[in-house]
Short mmCIF file of C-alpha atoms in Angstrom, two decimals:
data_model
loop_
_atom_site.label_atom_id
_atom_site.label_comp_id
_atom_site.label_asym_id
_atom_site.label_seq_id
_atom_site.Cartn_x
_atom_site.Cartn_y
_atom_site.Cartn_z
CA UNK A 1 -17.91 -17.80 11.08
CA UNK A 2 -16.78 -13.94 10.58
CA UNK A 3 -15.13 -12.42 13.41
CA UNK A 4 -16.52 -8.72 13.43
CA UNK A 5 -15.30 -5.85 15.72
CA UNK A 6 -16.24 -2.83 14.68
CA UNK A 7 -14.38 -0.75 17.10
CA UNK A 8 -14.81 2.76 15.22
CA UNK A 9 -17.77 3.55 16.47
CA UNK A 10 -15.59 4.32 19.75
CA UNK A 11 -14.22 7.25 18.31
CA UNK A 12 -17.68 8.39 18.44
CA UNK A 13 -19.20 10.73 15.72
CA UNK A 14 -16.34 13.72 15.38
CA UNK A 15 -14.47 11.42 13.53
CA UNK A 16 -16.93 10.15 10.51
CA UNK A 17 -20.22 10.90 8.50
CA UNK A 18 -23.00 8.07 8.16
CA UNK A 19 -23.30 8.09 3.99
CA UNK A 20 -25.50 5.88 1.51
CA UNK A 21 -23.59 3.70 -1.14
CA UNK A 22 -24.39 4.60 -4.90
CA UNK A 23 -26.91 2.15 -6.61
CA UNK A 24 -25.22 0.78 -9.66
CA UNK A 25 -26.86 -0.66 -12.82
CA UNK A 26 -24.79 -3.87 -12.45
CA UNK A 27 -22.60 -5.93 -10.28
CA UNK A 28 -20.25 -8.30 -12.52
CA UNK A 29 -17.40 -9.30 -10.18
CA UNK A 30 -13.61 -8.90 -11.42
CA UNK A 31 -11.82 -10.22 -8.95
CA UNK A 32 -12.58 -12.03 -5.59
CA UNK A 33 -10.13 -12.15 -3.03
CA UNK A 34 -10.56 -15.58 -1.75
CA UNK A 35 -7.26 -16.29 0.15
CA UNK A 36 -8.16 -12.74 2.18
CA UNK A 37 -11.45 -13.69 2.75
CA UNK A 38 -10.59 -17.01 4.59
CA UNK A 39 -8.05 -15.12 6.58
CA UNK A 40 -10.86 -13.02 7.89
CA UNK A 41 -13.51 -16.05 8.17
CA UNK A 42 -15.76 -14.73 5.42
CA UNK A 43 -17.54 -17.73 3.57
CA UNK A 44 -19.77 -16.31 1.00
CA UNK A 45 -21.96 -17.06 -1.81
CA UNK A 46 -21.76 -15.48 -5.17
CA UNK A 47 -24.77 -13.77 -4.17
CA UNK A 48 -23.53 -12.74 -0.72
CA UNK A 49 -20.39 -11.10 -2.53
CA UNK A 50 -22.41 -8.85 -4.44
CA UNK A 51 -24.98 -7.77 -1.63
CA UNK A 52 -22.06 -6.93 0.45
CA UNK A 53 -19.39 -5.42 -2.04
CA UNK A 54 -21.05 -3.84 -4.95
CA UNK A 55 -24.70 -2.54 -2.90
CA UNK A 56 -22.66 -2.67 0.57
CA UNK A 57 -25.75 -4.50 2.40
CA UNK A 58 -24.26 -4.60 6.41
CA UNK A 59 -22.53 -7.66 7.14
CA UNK A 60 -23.78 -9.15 10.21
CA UNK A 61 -22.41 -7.89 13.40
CA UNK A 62 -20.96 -5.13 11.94
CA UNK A 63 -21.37 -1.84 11.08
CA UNK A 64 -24.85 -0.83 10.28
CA UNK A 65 -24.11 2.61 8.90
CA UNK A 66 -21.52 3.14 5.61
CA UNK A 67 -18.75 5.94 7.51
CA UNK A 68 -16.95 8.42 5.54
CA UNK A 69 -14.19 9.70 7.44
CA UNK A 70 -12.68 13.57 7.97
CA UNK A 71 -9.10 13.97 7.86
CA UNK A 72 -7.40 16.73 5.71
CA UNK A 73 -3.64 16.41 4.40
CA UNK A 74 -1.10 18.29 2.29
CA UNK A 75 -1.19 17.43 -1.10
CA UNK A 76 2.00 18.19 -3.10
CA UNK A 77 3.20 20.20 0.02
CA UNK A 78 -0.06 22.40 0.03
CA UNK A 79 -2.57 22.11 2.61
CA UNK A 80 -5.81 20.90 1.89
CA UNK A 81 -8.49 21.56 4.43
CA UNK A 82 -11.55 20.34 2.02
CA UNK A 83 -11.15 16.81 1.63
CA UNK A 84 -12.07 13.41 3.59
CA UNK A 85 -13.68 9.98 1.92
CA UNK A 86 -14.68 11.79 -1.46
CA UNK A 87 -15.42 8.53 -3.26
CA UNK A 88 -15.19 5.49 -0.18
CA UNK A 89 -15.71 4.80 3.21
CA UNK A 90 -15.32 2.29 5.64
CA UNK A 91 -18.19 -0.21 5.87
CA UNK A 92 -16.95 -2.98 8.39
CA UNK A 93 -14.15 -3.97 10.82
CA UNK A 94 -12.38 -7.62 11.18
CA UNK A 95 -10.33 -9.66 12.96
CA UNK A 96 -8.16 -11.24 10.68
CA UNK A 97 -5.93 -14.81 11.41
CA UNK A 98 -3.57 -13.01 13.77
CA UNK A 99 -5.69 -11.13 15.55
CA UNK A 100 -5.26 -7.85 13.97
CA UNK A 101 -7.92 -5.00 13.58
CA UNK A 102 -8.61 -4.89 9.71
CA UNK A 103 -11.15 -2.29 7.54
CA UNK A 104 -13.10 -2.86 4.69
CA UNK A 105 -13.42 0.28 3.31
CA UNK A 106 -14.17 1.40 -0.57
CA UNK A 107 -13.45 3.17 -3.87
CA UNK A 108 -15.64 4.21 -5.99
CA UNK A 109 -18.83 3.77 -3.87
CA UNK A 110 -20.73 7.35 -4.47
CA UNK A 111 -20.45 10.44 -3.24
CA UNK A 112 -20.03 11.68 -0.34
CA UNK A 113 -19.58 14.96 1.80
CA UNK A 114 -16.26 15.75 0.35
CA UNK A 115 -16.97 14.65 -2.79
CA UNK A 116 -16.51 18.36 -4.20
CA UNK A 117 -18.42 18.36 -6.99
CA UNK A 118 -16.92 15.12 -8.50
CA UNK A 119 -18.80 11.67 -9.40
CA UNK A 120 -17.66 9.71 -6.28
CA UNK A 121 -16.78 6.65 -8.63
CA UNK A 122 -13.98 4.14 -9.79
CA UNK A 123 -13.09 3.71 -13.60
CA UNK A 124 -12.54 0.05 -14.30
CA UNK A 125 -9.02 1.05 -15.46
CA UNK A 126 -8.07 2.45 -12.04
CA UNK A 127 -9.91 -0.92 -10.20
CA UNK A 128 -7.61 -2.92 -12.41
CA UNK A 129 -4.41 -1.31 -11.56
CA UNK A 130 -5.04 -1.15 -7.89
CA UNK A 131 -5.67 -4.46 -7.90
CA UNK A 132 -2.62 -5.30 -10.20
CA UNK A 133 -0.38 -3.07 -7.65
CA UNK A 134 -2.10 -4.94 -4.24
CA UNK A 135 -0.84 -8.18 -5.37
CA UNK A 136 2.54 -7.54 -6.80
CA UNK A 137 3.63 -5.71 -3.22
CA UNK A 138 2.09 -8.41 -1.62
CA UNK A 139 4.15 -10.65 -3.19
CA UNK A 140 7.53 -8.82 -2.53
CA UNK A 141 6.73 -8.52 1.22
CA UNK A 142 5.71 -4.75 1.07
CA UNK A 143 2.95 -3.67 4.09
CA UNK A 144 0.33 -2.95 1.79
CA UNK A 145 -3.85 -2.96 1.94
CA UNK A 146 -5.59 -5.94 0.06
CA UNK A 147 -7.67 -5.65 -3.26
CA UNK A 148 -10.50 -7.55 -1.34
CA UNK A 149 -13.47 -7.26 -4.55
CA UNK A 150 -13.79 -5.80 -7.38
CA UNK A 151 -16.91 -5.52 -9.19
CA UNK A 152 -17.85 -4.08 -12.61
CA UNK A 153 -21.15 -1.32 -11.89
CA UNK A 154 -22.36 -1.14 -15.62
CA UNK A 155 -22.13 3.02 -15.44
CA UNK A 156 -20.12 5.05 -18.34
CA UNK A 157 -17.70 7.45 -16.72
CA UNK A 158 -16.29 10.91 -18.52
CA UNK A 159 -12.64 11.31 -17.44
CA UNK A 160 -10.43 13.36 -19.38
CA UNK A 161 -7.44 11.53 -18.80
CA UNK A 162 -8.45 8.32 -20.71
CA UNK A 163 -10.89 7.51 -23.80
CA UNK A 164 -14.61 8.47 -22.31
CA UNK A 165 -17.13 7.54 -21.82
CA UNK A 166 -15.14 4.50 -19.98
CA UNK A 167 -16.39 1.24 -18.01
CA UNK A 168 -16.98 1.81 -13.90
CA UNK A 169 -16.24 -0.64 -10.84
CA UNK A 170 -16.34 -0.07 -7.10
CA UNK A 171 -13.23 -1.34 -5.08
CA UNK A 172 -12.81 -3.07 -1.42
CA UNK A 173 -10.08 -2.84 0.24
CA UNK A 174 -8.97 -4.65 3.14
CA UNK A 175 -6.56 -2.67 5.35
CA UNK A 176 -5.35 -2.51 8.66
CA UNK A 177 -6.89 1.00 9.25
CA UNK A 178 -7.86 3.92 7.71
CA UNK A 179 -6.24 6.59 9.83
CA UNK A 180 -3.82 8.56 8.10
CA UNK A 181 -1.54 11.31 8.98
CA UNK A 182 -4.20 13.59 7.60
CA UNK A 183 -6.57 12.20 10.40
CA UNK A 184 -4.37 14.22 13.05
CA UNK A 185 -4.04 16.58 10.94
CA UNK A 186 -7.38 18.11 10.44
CA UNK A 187 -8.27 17.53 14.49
CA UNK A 188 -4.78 20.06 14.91
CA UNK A 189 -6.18 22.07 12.37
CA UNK A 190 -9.34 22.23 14.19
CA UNK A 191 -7.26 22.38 17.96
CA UNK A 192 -9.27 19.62 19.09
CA UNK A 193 -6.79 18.35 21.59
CA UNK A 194 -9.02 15.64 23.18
CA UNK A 195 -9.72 13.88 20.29
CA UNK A 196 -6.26 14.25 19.25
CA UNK A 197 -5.71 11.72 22.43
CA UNK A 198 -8.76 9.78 22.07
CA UNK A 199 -7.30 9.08 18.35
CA UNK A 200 -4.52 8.42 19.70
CA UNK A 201 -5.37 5.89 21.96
CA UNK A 202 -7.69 4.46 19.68
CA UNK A 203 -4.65 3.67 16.99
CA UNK A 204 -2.31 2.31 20.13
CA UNK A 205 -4.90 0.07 21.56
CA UNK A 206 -6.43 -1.41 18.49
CA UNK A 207 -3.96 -1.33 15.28
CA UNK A 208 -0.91 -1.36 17.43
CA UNK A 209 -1.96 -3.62 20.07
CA UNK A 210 -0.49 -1.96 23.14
CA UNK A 211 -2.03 -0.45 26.17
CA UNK A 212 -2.89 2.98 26.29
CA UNK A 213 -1.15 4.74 29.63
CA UNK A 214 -2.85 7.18 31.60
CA UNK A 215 -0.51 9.64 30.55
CA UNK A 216 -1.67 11.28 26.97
CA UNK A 217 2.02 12.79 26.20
CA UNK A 218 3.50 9.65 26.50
CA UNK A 219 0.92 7.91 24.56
CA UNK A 220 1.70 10.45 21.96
CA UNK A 221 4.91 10.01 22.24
CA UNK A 222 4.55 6.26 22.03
CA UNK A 223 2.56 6.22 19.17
CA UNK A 224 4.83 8.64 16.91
CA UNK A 225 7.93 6.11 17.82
CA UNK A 226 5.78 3.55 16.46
CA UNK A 227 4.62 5.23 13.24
CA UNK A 228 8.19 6.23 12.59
CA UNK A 229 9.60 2.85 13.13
CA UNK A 230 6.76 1.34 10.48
CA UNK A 231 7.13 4.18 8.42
CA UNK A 232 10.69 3.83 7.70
CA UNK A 233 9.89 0.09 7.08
CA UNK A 234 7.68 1.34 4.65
CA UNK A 235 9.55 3.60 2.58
CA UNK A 236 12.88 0.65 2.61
CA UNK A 237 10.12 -1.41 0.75
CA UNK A 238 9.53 0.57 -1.92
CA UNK A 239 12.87 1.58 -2.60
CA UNK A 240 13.73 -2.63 -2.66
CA UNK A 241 10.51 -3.65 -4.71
CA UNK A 242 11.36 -0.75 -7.26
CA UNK A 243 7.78 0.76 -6.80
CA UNK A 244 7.04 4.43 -6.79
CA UNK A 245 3.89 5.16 -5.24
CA UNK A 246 3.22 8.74 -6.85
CA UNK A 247 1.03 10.26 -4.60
CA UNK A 248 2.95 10.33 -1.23
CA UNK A 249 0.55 13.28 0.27
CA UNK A 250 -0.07 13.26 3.96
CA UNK A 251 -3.29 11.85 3.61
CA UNK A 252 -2.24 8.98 1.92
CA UNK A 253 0.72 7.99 4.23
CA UNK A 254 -1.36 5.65 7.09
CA UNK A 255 -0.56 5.71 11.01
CA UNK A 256 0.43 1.97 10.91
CA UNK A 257 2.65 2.34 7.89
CA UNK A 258 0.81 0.03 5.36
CA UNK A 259 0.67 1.37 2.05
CA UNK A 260 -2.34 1.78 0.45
CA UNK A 261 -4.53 4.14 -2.15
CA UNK A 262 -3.08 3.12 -5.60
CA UNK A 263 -3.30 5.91 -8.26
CA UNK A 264 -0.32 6.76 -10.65
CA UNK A 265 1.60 4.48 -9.77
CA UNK A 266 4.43 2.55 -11.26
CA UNK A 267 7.45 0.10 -11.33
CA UNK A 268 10.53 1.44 -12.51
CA UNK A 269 12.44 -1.06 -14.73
CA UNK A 270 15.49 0.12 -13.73
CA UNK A 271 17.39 1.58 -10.67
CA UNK A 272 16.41 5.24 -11.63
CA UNK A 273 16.12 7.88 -9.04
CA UNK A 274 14.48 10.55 -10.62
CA UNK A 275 11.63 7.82 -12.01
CA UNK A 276 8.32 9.39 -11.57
CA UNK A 277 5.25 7.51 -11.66
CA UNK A 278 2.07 10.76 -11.89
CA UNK A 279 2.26 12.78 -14.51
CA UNK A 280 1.26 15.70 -12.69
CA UNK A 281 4.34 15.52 -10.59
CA UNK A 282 6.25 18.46 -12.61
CA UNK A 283 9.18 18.51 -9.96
CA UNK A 284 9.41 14.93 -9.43
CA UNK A 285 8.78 15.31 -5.99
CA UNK A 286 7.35 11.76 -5.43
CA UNK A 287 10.49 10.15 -7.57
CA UNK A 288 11.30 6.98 -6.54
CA UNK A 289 14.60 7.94 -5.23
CA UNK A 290 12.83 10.98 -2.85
CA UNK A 291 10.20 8.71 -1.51
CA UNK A 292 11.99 8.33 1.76
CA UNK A 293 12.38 12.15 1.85
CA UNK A 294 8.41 12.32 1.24
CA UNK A 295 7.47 10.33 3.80
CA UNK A 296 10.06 11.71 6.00
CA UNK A 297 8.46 14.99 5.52
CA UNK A 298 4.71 13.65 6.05
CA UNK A 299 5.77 12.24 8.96
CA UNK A 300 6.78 16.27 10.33
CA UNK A 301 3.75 17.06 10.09
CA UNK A 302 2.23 14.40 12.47
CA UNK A 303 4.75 15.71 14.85
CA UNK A 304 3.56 18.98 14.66
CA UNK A 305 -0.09 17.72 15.15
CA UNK A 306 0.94 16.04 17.93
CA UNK A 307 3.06 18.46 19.54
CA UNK A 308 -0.13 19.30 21.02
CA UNK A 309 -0.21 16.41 23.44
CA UNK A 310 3.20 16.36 23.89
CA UNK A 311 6.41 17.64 24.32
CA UNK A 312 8.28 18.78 21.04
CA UNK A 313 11.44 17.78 22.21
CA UNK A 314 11.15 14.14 22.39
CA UNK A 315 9.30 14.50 19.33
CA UNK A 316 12.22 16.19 17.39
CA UNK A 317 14.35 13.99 18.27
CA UNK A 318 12.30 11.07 16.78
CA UNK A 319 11.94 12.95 13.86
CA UNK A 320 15.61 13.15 13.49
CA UNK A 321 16.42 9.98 14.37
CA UNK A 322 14.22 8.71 11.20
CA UNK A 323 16.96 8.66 8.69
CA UNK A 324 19.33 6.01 10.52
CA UNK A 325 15.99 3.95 10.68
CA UNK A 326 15.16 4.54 6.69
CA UNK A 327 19.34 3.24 6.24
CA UNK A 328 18.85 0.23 8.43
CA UNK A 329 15.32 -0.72 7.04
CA UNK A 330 16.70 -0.35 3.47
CA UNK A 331 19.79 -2.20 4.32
CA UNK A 332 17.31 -5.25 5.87
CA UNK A 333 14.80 -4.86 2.62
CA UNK A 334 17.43 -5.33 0.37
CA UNK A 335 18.91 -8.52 1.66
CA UNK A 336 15.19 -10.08 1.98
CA UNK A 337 14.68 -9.22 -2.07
CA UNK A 338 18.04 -10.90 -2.28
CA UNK A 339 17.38 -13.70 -0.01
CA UNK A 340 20.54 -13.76 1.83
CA UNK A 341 20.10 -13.75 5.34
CA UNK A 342 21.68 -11.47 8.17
CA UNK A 343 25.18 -10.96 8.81
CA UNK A 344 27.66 -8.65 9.90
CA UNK A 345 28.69 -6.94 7.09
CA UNK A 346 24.87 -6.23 5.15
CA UNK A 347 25.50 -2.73 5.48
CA UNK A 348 28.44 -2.82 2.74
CA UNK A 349 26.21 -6.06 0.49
CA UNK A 350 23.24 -3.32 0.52
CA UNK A 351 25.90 -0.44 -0.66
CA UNK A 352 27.47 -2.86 -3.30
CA UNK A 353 23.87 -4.17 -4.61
CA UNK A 354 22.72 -0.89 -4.71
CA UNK A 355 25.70 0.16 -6.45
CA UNK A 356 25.39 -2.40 -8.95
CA UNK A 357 21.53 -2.00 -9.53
CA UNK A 358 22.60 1.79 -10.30
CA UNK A 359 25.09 0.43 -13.34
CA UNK A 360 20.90 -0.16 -15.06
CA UNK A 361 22.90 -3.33 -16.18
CA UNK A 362 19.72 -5.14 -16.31
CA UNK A 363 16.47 -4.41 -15.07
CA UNK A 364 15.53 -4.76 -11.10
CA UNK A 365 13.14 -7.70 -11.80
CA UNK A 366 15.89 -9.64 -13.42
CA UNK A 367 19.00 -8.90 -11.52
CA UNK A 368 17.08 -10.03 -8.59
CA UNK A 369 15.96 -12.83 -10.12
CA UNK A 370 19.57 -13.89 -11.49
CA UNK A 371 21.22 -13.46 -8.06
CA UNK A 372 18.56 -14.62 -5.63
CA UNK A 373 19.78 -16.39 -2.34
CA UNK A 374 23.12 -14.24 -3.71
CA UNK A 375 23.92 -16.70 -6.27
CA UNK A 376 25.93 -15.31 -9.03
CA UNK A 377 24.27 -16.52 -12.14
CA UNK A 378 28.05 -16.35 -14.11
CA UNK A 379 26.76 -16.35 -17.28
CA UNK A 380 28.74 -13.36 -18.22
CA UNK A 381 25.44 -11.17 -17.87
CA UNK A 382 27.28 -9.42 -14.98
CA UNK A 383 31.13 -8.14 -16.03
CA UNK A 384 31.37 -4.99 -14.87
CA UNK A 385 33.40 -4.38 -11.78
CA UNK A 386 30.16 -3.47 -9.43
CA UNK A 387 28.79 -6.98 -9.80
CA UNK A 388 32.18 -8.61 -9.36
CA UNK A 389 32.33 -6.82 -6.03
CA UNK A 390 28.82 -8.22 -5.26
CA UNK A 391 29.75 -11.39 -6.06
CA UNK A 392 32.64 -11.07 -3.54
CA UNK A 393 31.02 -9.76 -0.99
CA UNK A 394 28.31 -12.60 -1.78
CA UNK A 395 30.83 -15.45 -1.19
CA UNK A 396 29.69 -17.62 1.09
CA UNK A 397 26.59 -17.04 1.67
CA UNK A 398 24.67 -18.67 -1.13
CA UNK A 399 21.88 -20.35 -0.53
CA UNK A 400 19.94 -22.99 -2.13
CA UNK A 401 16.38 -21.86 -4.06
CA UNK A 402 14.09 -25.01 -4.04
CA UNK A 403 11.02 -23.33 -5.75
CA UNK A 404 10.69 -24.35 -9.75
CA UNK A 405 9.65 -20.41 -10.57
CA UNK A 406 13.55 -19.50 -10.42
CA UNK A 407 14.14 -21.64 -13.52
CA UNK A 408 11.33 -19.89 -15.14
CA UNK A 409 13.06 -18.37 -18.33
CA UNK A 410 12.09 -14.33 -17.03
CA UNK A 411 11.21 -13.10 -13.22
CA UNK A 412 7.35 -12.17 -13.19
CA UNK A 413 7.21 -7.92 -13.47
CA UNK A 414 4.91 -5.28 -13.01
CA UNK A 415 6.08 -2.67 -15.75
CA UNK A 416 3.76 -0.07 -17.21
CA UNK A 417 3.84 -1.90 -20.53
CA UNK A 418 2.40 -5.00 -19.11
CA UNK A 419 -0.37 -3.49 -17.59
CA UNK A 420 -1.57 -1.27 -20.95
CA UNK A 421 -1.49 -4.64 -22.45
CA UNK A 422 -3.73 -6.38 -19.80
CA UNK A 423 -6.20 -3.53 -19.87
CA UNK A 424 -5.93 -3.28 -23.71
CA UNK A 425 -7.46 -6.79 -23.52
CA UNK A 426 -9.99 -5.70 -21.37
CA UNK A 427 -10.83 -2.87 -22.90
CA UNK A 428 -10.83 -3.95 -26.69
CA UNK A 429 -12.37 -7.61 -26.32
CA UNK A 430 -13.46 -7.91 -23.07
CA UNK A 431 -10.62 -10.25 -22.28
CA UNK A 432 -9.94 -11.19 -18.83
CA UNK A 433 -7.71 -13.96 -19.22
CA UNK A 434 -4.19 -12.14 -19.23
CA UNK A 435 -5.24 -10.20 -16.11
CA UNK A 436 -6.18 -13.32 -14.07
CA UNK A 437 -3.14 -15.06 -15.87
CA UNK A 438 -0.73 -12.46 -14.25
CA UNK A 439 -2.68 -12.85 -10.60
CA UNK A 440 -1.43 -16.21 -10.59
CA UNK A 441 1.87 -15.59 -12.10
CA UNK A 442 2.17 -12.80 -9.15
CA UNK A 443 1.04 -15.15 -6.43
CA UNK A 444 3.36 -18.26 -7.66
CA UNK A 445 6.04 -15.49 -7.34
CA UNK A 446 5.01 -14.76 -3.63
CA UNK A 447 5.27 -18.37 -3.19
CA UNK A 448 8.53 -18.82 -4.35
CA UNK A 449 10.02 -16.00 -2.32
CA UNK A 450 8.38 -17.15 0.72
CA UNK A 451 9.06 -20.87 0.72
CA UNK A 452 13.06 -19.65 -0.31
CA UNK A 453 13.31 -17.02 2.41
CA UNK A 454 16.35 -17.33 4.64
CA UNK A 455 15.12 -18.43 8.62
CA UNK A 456 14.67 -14.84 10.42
#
């Protein structure tokens, strides 16, 4: 029984372009999102898999047409007016266990309008490590899209920043929307003021679940409070999960805050600031320690986009009120990694595990591991005086971990070592075992932090 709702169409045709999926020599599936599909009542066959996610045949109910959709965005602080879907676009709309609004939309699925002169497809490589990234912030409670399917398309790619020619694959990803900062921003860009409200109302009624008021500034008004509060909440996670994103350009920051569009990125084994995960990123401007700043600054230019529905001043003041929200987020983040739960002093725990994380005693994965449900481990791993303070500050509050992965001899990771050697497998013998070995690995983690969560 799927529950369909394909509520773009409301939007109405400004906001999209009808496009025709690539036909690909083969469809081998990778990986198959089971848990997600349940969650979004989709029983399928093998064969139903592959009609729907590697040719893209209409699910029923749905959307009958494949939509690419405008938006334009700054990339690396420069705006670009010429992009959109260049490789994807959404092809259905669910309701998922909780009633939210999700997307299916694509990677790798053919060209499009803005493909500019590129192939419109997904290396294998880059299907792997989105997948790889989906479930690893999954499992550390970031807001992030789903790898939904991932299918191998039997095409040879030329890329010149791997070996070529290379394997191909075509991506779903399950998302709660696919309107992005960029989305206001090209409507601005294009002073189309109505549809700046429509989208507005759109993104209140149907990913945030409130009702839309008659007035448009306030719904613009409403709607920026609400991107800034998820936002924030986005930006803590990354900082707490040690993940730097890489690309933090306006079009890849999404109105409801879920992260979402995996390219360079990385885990940074230890508490590094000036970690960089793209190559390309000569200034380190996406560094893990100026993601908040990024987003911060993505999140300016939605107010300026919709200072044209409503009043700057309420809007600046938002926009300056984001910081204190970042610090409180963080502060809340940290203690969920930790698995303490709320009290009155978190703001000086965060400072002191922070503090200690920055000593690079031992890497992120581990010290969270060792001190989880702030348990000092005392195995004389920790001497310096920034983890005696922890401990201190700890006392009292331990709590018990029931879950049989924290006696596992090492805490499951994500670095960039690990997954060279997953693809090497891939790549060299056609070996998928040590990729869907460290799926299960990551989603036994996300059990065990769930299950040993403090009560909220």
């Amino acid at each position: 029984m799927t529950s369909p709702d394909p509520l773009i169409l409301s939007l109405g045709p400004e906001f999209y372009d009808a496009v025709e999926p690539a036909r690909f020599p083969a469809c081998t599936p990778r990986f198959l999102n089971l848990r997600w599909a349940k969650r979004v009542s989709l029983d399928l066959s093998d064969g139903e898999w592959s009609a729907h996610f590697c040719r893209f045949e209409p699910l029923t109910r749905n959307l009958d047409e494949r939509l690419a959709l405008r938006y334009h965005g700054h990339q690396f602080r420069v705006y670009n007016p010429e992009i959109g879907d260049g490789r994807g676009f959404t092809f259905a709309q669910l309701r998922d266990d909780r009633g939210r609004l999700l997307d299916l939309g694509t990677k790798g699925s053919g060209q499009t309008p803005y493909s500019r002169h590129a192939d419109g497809r997904l290396t294998l490589k880059g299907g792997v490590r989105e997948v790889l990234a989906t479930e690893m912030l999954e499992a550390l409670g970031v807001n992030t899209s789903k790898s939904f399917a991932l299918f191998e398309t039997g095409e040879a790619l030329e890329r010149g920043d791997e070996p070529s020619p290379t394997r191909s694959s075509v991506l779903t990803r399950l998302s709660h929307g696919h309107i992005r900062i960029g989305t206001f921003q090209r409507l601005a860009f294009l002073g189309e003021v109505e549809n700046i409200n429509r989208l507005v109302r759109y993104c209140l009624r149907n990913l945030y679940g409130m009702d839309a008021a008659a007035n448009d500034a306030e719904n613009g008004l409403h709607l920026f409070d609400l991107a800034a509060a998820a936002t924030a909440r986005l930006a803590a996670s990354y900082m707490a999960a040690g993940f730097v994103h890489g690309v933090l350009n306006s079009d890849n920051i999404n109105i409801t805050g879920e992260s979402f569009d995996y390219g360079p990125w990385r885990f940074t084994p230890e508490w590094d600031l000036d970690f960089t995960a793209a190559y390309f990123d000569h200034y380190g401007l996406y560094a893990f320690g100026r993601q908040g700043e990024a987003i911060h600054w993505d999140l300016a230019q939605l107010a300026g986009c919709l200072s044209l529905v409503s009043e700057a001043p309420p809007l600046s003041d938002l926009l300056a009120g984001w910081s204190a929200r970042f610090e409180q987020e963080l502060v809340e983040a940290m203690l969920r990694r930790l698995g303490v739960a709320a009290e009155t002093n978190d703001r000086e725990l965060a400072a002191a595990l922070i503090k200690a994380l920055a000593t690079r005693a031992q890497p992120i994965d581990r010290v969270f591991f060792d001190w989880r449900g702030g348990r000092d481990p005392g195995d004389g791993a920790y001497p310096s005086e920034e983890f005696r303070e922890l401990a201190r500050l700890l006392k009292g509050r331990e709590r018990a971990r029931s879950h049989p992965y924290w006696s596992d001899p090492e805490p499951c990771s994500m670095h960039i070592d690990e997954v060279e050697e997953i693809w090497s497998a891939i790549a060299k013998r056609d070996d998928w075992q040590p990729f869907e070995d460290k799926i299960a690995a990551i989603r036994r983690m996300g059990e065990a932090i769930e299950q040993d969560a403090p009560a909220a």
